GROMACS .gro file of C-alpha atoms in nm:
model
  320
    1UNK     CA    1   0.891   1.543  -2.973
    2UNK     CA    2   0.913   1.163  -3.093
    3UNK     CA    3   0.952   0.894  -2.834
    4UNK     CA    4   1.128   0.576  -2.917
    5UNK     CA    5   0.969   0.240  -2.880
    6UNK     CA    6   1.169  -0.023  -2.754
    7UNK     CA    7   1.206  -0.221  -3.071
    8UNK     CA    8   1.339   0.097  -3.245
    9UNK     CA    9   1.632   0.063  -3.057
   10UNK     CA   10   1.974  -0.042  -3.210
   11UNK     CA   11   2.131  -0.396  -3.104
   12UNK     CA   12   2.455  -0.172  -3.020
   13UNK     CA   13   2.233   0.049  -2.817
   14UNK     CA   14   2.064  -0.308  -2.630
   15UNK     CA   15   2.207  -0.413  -2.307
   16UNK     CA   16   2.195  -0.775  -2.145
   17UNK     CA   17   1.996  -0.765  -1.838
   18UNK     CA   18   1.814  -0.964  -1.591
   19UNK     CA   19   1.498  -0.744  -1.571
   20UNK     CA   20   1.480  -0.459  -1.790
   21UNK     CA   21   1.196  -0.140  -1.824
   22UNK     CA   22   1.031  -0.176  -2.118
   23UNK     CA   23   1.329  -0.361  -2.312
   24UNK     CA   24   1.491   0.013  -2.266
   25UNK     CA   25   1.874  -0.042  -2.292
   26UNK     CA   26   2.092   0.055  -2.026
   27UNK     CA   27   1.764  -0.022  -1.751
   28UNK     CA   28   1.804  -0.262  -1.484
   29UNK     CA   29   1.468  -0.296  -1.261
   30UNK     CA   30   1.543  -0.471  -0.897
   31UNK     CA   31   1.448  -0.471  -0.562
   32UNK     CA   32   1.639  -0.185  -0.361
   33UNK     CA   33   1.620  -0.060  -0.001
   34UNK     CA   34   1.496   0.223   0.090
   35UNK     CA   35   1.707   0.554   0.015
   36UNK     CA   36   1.910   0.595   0.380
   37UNK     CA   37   2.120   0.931   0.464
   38UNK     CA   38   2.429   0.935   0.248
   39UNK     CA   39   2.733   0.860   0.480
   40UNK     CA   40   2.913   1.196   0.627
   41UNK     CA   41   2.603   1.393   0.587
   42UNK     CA   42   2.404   1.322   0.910
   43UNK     CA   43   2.628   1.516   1.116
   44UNK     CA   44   2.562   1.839   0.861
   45UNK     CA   45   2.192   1.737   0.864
   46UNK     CA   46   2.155   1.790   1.234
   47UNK     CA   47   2.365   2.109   1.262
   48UNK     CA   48   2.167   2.257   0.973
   49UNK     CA   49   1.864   2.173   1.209
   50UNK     CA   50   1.953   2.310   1.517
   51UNK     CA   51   2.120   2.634   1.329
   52UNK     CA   52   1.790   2.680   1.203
   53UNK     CA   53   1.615   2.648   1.541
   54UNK     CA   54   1.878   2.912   1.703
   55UNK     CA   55   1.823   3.146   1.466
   56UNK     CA   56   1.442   3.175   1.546
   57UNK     CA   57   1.518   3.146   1.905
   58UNK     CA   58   1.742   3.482   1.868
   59UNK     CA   59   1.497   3.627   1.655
   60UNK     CA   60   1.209   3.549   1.975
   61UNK     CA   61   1.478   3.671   2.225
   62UNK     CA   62   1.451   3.977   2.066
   63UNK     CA   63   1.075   4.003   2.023
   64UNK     CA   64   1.089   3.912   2.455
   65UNK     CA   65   1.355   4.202   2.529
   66UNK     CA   66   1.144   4.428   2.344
   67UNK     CA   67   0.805   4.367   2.504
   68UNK     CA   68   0.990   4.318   2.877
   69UNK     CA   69   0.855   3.938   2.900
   70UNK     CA   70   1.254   3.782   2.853
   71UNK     CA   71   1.284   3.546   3.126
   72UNK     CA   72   0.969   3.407   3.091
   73UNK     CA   73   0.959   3.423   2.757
   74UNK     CA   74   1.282   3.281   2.675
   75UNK     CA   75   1.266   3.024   2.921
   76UNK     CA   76   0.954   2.857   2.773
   77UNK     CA   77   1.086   2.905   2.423
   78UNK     CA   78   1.385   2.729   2.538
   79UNK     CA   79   1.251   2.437   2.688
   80UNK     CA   80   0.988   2.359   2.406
   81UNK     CA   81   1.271   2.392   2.093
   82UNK     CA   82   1.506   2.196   2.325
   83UNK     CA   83   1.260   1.901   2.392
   84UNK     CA   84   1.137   1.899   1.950
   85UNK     CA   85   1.561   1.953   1.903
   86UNK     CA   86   1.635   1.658   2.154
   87UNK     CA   87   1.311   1.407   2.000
   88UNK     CA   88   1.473   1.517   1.649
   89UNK     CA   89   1.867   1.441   1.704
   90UNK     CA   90   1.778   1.118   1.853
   91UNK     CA   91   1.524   1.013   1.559
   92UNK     CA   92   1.791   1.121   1.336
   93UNK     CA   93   2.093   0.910   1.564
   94UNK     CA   94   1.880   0.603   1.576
   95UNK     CA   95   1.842   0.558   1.236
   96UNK     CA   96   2.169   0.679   1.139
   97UNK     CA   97   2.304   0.381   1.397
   98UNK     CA   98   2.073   0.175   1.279
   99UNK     CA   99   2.119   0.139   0.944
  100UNK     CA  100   2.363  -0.134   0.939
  101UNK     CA  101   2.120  -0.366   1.099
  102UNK     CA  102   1.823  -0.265   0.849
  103UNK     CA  103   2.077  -0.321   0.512
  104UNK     CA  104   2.150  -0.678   0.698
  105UNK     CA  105   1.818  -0.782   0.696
  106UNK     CA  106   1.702  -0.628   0.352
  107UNK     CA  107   2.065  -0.846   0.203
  108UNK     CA  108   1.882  -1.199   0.374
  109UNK     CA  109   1.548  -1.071   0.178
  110UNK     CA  110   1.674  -0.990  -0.129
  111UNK     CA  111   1.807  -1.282  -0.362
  112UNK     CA  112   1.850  -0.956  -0.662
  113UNK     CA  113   2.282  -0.926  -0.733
  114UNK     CA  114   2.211  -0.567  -0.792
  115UNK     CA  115   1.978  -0.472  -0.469
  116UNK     CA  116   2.236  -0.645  -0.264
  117UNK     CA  117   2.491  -0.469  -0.393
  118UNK     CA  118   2.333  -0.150  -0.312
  119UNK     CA  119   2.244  -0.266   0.012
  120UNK     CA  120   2.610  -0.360   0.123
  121UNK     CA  121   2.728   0.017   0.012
  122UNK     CA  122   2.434   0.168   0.253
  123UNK     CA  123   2.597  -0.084   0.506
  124UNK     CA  124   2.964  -0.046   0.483
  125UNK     CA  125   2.974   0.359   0.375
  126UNK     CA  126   3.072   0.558   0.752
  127UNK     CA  127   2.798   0.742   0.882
  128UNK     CA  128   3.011   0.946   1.059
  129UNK     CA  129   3.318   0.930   0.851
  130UNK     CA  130   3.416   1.212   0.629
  131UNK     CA  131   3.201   1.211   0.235
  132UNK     CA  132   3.526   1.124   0.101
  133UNK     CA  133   3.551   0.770   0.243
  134UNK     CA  134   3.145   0.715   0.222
  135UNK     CA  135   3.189   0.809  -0.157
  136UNK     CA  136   3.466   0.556  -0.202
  137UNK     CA  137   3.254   0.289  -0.104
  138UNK     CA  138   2.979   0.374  -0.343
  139UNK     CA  139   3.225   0.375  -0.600
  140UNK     CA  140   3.248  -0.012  -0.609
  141UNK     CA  141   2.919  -0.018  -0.769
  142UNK     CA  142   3.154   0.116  -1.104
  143UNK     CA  143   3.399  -0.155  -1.078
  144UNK     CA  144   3.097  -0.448  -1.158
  145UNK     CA  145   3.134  -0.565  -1.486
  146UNK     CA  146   2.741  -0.553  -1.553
  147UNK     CA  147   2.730  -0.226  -1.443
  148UNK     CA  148   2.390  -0.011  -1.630
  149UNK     CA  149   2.334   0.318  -1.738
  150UNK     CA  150   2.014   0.315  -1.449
  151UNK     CA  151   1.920   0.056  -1.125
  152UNK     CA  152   1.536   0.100  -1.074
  153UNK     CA  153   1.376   0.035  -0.788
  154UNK     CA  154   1.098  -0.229  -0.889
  155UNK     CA  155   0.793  -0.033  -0.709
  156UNK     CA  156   0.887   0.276  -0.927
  157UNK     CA  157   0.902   0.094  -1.229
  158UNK     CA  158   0.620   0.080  -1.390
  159UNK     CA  159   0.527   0.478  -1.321
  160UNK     CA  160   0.868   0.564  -1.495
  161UNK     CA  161   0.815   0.343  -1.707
  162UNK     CA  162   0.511   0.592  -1.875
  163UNK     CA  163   0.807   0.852  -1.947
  164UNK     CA  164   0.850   0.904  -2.264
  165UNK     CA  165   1.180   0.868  -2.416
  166UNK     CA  166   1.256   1.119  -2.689
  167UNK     CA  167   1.469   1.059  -3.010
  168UNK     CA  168   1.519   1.480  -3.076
  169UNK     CA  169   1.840   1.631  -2.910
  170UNK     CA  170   1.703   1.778  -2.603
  171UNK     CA  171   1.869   2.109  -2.486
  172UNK     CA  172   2.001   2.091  -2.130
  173UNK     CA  173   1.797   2.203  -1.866
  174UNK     CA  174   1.819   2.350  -1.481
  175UNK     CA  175   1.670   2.041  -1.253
  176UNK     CA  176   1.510   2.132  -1.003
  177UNK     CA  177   1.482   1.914  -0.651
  178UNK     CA  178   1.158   1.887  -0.451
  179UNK     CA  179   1.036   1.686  -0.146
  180UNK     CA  180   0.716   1.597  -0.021
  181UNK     CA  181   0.493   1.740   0.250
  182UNK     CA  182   0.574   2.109   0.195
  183UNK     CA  183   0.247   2.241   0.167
  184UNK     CA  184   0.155   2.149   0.522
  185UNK     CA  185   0.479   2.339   0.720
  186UNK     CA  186   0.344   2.643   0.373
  187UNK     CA  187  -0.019   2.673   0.527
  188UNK     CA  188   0.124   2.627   0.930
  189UNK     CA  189   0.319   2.938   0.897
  190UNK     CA  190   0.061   3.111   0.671
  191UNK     CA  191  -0.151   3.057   0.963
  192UNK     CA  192   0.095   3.189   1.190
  193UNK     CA  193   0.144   3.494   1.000
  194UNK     CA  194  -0.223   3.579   1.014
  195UNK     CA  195  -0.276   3.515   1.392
  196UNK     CA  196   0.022   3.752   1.455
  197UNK     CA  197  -0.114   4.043   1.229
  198UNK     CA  198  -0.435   4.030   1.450
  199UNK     CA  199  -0.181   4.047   1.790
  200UNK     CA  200  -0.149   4.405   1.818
  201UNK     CA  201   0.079   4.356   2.082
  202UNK     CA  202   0.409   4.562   2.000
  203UNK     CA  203   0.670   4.270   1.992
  204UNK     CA  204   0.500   4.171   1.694
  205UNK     CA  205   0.716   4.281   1.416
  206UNK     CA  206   0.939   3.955   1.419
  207UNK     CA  207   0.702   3.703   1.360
  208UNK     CA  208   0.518   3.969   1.040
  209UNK     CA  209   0.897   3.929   0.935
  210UNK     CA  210   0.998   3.540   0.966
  211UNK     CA  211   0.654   3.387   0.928
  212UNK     CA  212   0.603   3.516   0.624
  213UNK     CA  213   0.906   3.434   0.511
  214UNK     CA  214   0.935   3.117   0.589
  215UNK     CA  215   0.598   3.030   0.456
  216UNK     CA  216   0.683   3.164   0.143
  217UNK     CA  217   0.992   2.952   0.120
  218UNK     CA  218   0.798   2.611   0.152
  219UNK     CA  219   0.522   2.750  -0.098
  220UNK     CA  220   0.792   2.791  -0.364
  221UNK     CA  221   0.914   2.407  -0.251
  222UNK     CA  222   0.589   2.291  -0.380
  223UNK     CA  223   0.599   2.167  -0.784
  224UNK     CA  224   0.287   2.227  -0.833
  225UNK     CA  225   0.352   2.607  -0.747
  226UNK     CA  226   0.747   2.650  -0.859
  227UNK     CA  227   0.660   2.517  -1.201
  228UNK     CA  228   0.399   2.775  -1.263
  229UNK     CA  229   0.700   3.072  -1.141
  230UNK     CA  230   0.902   3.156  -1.459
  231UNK     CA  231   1.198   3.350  -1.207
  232UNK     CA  232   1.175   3.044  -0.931
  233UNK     CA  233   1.244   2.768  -1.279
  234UNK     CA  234   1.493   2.986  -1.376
  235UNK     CA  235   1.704   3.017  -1.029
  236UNK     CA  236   1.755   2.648  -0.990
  237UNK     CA  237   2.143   2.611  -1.168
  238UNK     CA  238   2.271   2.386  -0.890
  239UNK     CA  239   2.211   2.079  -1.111
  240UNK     CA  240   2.172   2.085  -1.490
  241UNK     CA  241   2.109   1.803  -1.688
  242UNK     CA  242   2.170   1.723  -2.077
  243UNK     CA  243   2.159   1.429  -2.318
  244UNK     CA  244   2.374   1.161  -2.101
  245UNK     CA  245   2.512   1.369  -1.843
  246UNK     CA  246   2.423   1.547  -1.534
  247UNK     CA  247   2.651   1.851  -1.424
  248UNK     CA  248   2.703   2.055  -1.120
  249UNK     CA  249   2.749   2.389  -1.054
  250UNK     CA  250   3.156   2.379  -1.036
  251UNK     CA  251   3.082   2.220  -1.412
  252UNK     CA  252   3.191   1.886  -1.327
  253UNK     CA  253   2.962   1.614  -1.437
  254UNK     CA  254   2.846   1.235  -1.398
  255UNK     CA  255   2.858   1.076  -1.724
  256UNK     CA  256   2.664   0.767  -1.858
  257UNK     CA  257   2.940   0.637  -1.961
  258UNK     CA  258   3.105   0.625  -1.659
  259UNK     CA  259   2.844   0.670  -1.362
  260UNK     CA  260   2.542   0.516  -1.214
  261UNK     CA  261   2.209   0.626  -1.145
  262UNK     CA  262   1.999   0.478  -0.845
  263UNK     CA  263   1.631   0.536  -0.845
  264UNK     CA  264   1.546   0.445  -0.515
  265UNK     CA  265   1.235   0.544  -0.274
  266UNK     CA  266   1.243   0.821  -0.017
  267UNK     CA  267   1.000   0.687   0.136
  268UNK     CA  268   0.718   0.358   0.149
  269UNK     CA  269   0.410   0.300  -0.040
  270UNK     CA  270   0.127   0.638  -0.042
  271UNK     CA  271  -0.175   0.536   0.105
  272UNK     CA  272  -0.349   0.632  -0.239
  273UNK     CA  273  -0.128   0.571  -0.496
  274UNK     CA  274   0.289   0.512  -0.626
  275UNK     CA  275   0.279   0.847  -0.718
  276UNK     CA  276   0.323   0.966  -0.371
  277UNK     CA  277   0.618   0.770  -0.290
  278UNK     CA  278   0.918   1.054  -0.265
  279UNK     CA  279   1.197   0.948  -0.492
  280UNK     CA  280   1.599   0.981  -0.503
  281UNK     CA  281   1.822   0.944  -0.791
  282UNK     CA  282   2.152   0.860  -0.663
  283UNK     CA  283   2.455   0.978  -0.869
  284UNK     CA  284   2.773   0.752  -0.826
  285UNK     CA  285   3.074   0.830  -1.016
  286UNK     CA  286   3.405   0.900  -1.072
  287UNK     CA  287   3.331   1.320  -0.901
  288UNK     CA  288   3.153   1.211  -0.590
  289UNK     CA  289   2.809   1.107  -0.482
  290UNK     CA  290   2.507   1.325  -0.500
  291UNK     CA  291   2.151   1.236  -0.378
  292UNK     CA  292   1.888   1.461  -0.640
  293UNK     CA  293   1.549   1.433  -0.444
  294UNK     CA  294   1.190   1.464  -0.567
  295UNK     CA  295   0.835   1.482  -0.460
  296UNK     CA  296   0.716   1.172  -0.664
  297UNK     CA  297   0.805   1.023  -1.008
  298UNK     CA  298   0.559   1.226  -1.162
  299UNK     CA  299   0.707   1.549  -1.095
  300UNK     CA  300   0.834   1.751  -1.412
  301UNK     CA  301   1.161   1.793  -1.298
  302UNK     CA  302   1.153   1.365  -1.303
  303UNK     CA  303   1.096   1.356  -1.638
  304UNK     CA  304   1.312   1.607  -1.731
  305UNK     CA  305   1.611   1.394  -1.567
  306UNK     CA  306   1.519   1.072  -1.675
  307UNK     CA  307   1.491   1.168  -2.059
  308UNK     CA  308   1.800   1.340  -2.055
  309UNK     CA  309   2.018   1.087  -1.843
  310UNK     CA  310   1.842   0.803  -2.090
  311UNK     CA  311   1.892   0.977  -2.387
  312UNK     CA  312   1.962   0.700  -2.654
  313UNK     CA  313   2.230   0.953  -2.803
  314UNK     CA  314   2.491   1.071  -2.555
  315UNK     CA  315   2.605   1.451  -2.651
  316UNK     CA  316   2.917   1.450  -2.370
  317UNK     CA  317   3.012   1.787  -2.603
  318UNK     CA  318   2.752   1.976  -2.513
  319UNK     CA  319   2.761   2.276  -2.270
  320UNK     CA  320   2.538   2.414  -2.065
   0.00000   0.00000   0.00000
């Protein structure tokens, strides 16, 4: 593959910006918050989160009927999921409530057009409204007459700014999302598994069933492990991504032509290095809003994204 340097680029191909990533065209580098909930999804976050924590509660009711313990059993269980459920909705309600106030003071900090602009939308978009209405006030970032191809947050910059962009047509490819921290909830219930297998108590079976299970399902959340799966690469066809254009599964798509991509950080500086800062790519155009998540900037699935969505060629014809 043949990456492009900057001055091989075409004046039509050249956008005027105020800070750009290595004179890459369509590339605008500025301060942005940090990546908050999307508004209209907290709601769904929670109950995904406490459907979750029901679901192992049944499965330990079951375990406690079995082995005669219920009551006491169930009542303990109770109490501890409802005090981590209770800390966990109200971590989740604080933030979400107090979002407004952190985009205010970010907007007073930031004297970037571009960051503001970003910061107004994670302001003014309902947190509780429906994604319809939170979408809609994203979609005033299309309206701005210097709108780019990419906004950059300026900490990521100069780590994305070591990805390679390739001149070949690039074949579209299955993106992958991945967040960080997996391998420690991976190991917890790998641990779990083994200290039930040495239980030889009879209500046993449940935990040999979800542990497992569970464990295996943050392993395969981990890059450094999925990549290395052929069958786990080849299942991820929620997102697909080709020279200029990102599609989802009902084969609509964000365009460069006529969407925006946020790079923003999940989270704030690693103690060892950028690469540990998590990383979301926010999609705004004319289809909706969609927030693509990854580990760090380094992941593969990154790179993937980045050279396709920056392609210098647009193929909008393409299928994938």
């Amino acid at each position: 593959m043949q990456a492009i340097p900057a001055s091989a680029l075409t004046p039509d191909e050249k956008q005027t910006s105020t800070t750009t990533l290595d004179g890459m065209s369509g590339v605008l580098v500025s301060p942005l918050p940090l990546q908050e909930t999307l508004g209209g999804r907290v709601l769904a976050q929670v109950a995904t989160v406490v459907g979750v924590a029901m679901l192992v509660l049944a499965s330990m009711w079951v375990s406690a009927a079995l082995s005669g313990g219920l009551m006491r059993t169930v009542r303990s269980s109770a109490i501890g999921a409802g005090i981590g459920l209770a800390i966990y909705v109200v971590v989740t309600l604080v933030r979400a409530f107090t979002r407004k106030g952190r985009a205010d003071d970010f907007i007073k900090e930031c004297g970037a057009p571009w960051g503001v602009a970003v910061a107004e939308c994670a302001r003014d978009a309902p947190t509780f409204g429906t994604r319809a209405a939170a979408d809609d006030v994203w979609r005033r970032l299309l309206a701005r007459p210097d709108r780019p191809r990419v906004l950059v947050d300026e900490k990521l910059a100069p780590k994305i700014a070591e990805i390679p962009i390739v001149a070949n047509l690039l074949e579209p490819e299955p993106i992958a999302e991945s967040k960080r921290g997996m391998l420690a909830p991976a190991f917890v219930f790998l641990w779990l598994t083994g200290m039930s297998f040495l239980d030889r108590r009879p209500d046993i079976w449940w935990r040999l069933i979800v542990f497992p299970l569970l464990s295996i399902w943050f392993f395969t959340r981990v890059p450094a492990i999925r990549d290395r799966i052929p069958l786990l690469r080849a299942t991820g066809r929620d997102l697909v991504a080709g020279p200029g254009w990102l599609r989802r599964k009902d084969d609509r798509r964000w365009n460069a032509s006529d969407s925006i991509a946020i790079v923003m950080r999940s989270t704030h500086r690693g103690r060892r290095s950028d690469r540990a800062m998590g990383v979301v790519v926010r999609f705004v155009g004319p289809i909706g809003v969609r927030d693509v998540t990854f580990a760090s900037v380094s992941t593969a699935d990154f790179e993937l994204l980045w050279q396709r969505w920056m392609h210098p060629h647009p193929r909008y014809d393409l299928s994938a």
